[in-house]
PDB file of C-alpha atoms in Angstrom:
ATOM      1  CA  UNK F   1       0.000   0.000   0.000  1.00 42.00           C
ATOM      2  CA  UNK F   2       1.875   3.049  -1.029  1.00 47.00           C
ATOM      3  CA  UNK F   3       1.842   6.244   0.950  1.00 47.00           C
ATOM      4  CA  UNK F   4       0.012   9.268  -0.892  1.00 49.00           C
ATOM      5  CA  UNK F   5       1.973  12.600  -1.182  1.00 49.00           C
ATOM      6  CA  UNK F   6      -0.716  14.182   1.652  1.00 51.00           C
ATOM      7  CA  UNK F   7       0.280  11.817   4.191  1.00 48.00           C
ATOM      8  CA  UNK F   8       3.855  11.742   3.723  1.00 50.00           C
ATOM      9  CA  UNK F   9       3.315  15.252   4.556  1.00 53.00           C
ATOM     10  CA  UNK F  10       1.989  15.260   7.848  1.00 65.00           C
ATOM     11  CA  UNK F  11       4.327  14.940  11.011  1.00 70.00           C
ATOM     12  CA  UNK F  12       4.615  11.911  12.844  1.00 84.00           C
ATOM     13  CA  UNK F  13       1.999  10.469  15.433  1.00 87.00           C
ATOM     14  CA  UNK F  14       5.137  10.058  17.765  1.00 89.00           C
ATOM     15  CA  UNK F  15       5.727  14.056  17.257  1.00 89.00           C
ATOM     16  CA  UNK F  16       2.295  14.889  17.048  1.00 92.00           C
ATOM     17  CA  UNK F  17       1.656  12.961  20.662  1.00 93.00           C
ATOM     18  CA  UNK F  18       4.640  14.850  21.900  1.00 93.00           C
ATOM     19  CA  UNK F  19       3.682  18.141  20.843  1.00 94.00           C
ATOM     20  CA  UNK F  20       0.162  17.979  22.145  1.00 96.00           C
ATOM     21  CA  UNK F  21       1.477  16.863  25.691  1.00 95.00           C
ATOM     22  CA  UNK F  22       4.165  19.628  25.658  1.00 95.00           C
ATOM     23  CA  UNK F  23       1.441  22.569  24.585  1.00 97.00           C
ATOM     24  CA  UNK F  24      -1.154  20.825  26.962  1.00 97.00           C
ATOM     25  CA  UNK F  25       1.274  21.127  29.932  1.00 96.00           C
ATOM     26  CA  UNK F  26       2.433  24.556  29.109  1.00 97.00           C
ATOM     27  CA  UNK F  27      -1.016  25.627  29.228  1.00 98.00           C
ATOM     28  CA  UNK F  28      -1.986  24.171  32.653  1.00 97.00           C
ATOM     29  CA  UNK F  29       1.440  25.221  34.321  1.00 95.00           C
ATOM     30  CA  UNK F  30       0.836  28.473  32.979  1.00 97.00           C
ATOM     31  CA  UNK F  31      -2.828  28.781  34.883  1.00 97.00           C
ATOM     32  CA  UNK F  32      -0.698  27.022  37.856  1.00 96.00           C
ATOM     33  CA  UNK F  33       2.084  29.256  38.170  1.00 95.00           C
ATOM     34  CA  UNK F  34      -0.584  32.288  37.879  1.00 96.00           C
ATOM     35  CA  UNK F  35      -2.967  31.114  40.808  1.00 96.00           C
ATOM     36  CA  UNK F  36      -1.271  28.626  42.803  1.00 96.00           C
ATOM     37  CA  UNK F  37       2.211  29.771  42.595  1.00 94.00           C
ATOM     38  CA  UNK F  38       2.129  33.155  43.356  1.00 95.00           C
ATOM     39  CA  UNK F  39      -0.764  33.133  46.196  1.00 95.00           C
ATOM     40  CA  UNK F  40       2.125  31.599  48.565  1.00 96.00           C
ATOM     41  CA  UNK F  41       4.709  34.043  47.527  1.00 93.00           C
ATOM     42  CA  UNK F  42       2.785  36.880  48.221  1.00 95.00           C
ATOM     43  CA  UNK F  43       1.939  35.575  51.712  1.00 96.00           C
ATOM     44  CA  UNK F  44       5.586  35.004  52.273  1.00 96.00           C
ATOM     45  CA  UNK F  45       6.631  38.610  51.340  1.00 96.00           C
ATOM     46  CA  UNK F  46       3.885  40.019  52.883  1.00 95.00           C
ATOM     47  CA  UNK F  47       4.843  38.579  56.587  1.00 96.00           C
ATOM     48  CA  UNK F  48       8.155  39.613  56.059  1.00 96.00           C
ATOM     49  CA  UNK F  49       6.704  43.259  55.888  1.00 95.00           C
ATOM     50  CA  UNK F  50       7.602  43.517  51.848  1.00 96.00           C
ATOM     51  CA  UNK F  51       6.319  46.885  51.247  1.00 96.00           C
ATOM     52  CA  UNK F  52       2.261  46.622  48.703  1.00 94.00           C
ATOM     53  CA  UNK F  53       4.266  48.667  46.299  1.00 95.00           C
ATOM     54  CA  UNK F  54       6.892  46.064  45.518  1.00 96.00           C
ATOM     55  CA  UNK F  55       4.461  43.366  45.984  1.00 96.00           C
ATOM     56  CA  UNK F  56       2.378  44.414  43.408  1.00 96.00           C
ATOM     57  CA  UNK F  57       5.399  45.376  40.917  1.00 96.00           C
ATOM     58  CA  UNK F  58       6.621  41.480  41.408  1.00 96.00           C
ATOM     59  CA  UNK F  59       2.630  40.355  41.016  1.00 97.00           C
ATOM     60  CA  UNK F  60       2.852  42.141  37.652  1.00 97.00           C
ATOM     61  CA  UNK F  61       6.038  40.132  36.383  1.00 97.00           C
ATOM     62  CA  UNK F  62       5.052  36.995  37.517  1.00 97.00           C
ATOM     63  CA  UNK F  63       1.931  37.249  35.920  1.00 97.00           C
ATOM     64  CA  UNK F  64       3.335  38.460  32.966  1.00 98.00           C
ATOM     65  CA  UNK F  65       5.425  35.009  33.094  1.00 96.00           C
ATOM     66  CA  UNK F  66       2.246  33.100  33.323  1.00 97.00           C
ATOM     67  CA  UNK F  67       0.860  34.897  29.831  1.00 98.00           C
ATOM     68  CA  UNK F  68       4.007  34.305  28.156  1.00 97.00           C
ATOM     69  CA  UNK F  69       3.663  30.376  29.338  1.00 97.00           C
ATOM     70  CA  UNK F  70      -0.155  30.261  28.260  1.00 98.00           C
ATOM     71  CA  UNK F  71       0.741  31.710  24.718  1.00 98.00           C
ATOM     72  CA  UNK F  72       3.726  29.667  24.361  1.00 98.00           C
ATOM     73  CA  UNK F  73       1.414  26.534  25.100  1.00 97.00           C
ATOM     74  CA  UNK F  74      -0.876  28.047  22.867  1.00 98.00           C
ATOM     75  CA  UNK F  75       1.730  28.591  20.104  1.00 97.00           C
ATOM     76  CA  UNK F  76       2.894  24.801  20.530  1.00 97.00           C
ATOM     77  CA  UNK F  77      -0.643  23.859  20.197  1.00 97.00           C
ATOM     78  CA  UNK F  78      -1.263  26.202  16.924  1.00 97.00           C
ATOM     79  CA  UNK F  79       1.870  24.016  15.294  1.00 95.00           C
ATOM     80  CA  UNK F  80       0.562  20.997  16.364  1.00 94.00           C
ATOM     81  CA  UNK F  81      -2.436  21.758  14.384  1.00 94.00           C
ATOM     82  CA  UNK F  82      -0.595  22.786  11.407  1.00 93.00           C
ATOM     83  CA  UNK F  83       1.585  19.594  11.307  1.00 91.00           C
ATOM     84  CA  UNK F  84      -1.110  17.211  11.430  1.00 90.00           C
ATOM     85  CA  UNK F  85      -2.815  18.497   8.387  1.00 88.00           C
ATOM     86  CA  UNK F  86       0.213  18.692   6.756  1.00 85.00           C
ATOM     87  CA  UNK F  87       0.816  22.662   6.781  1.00 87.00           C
ATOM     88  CA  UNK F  88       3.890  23.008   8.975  1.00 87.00           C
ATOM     89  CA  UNK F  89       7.062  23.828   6.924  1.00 85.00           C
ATOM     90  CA  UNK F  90       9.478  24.946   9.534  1.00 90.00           C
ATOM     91  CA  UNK F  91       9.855  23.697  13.502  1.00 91.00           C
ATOM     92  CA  UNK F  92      11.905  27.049  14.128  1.00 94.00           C
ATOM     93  CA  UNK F  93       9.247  28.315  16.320  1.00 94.00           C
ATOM     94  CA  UNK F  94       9.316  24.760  18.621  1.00 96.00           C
ATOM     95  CA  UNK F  95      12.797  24.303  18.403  1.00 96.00           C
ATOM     96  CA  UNK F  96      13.162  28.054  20.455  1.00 97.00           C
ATOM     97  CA  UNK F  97      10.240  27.163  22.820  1.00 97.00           C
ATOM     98  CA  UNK F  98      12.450  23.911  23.232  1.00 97.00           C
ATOM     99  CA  UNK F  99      15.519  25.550  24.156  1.00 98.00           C
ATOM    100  CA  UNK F 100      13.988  28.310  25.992  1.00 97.00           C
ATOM    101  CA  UNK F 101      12.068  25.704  28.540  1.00 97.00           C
ATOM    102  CA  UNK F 102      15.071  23.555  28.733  1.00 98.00           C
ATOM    103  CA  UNK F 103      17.824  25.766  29.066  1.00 98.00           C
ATOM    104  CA  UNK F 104      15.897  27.606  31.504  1.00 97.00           C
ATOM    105  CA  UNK F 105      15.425  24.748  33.316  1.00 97.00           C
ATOM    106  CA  UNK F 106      18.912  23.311  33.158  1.00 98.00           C
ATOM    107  CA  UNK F 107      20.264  26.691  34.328  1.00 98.00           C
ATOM    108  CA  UNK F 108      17.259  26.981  37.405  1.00 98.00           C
ATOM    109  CA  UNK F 109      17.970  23.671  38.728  1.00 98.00           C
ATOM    110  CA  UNK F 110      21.296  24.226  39.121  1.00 98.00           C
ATOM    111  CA  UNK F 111      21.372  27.445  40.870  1.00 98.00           C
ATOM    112  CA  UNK F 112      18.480  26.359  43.225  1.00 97.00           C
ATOM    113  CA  UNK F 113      20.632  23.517  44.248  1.00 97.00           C
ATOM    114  CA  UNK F 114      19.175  20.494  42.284  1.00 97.00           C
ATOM    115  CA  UNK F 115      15.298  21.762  43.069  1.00 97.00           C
ATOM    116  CA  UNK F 116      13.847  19.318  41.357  1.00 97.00           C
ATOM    117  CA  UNK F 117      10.793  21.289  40.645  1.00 94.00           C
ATOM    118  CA  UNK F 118      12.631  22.553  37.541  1.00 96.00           C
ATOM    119  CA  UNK F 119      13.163  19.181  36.022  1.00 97.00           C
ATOM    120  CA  UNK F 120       9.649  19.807  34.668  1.00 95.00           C
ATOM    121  CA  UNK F 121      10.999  22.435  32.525  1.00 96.00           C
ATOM    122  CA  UNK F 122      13.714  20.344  31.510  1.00 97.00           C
ATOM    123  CA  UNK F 123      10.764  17.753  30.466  1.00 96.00           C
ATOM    124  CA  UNK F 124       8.889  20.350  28.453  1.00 95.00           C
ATOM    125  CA  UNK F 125      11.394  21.599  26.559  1.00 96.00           C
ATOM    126  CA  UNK F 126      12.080  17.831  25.856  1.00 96.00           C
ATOM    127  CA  UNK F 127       8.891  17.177  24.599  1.00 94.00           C
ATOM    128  CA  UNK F 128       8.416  20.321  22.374  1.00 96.00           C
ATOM    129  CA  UNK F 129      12.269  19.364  20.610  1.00 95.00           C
ATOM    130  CA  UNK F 130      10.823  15.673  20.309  1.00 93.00           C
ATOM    131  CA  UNK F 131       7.957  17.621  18.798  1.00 94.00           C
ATOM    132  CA  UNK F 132      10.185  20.181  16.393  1.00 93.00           C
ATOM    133  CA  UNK F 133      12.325  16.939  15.140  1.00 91.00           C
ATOM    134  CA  UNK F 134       9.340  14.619  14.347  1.00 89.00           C
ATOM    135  CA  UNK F 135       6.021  16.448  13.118  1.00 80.00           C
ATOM    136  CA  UNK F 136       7.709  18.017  10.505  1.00 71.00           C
ATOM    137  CA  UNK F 137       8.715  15.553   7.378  1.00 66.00           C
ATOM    138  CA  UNK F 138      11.963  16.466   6.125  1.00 55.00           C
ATOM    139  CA  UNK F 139      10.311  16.585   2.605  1.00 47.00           C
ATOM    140  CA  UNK F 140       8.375  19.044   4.036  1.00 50.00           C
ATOM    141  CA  UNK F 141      11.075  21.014   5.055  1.00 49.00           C
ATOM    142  CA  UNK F 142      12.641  21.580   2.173  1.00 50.00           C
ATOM    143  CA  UNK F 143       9.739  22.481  -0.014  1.00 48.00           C
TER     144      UNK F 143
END
């Protein structure tokens, strides 16, 4: 049974798998980090008599690291769609998620002393590279 020119362009189930896990999970840490991560740190700073000033200016960047996980999760997703039917040419856009999330990671769990909270970044960014190296045929690529 030979393999029509359509389906030799869509990415890999492996990939596809992989990319919809990665995108899923960057979605739902993202809504983590935002309500159940920073609730705790505010209480922390607060009892240590952190001024509401500088407690809000943190609130603001650590929520603004929540959107950017969301949309990345959301981006991964987008790609995900696109390489199913067929439509991604390029994994450029998962291959900097990939090395964002896991150098990030590398780099956190080393300075926080092995915390191994940050090996889930180290997964994620695993999961979108297994995603940027199989959803997108390499005949794709080149056309």
């Amino acid at each position: 049974m030979e393999i029509g020119a359509e389906d030799r362009r869509r990415g890999s189930r492996i990939g596809i798998t992989a990319g919809v896990l990665a995108g899923g999970m960057l979605v739902v840490s993202s809504v983590a980090h935002a309500f159940m991560g920073w609730p705790p740190y505010e209480a922390a700073l607060a009892a240590q008599g952190v001024d509401q000033s500088v407690l809000v200016g943190l609130s603001v960047g650590w929520f603004f690291g929540s959107v950017a996980m969301l949309t990345l999760g959301l981006l991964i997703l987008w790609m995900v769609r696109l390489a199913a039917w067929g439509d991604l040419r390029s994994p450029m856009g998962a291959w900097m998620v990939a090395l964002a999330y896991a150098g990030f990671g590398i780099v956190a769990f080393v300075l926080q002393g092995l915390n191994p909270h940050f090996l889930a970044f180290i997964v994620n960014g695993i999961l979108v590279a297994g995603f940027a190296v199989l959803a997108v045929p390499r005949a794709s690529r080149s056309a």
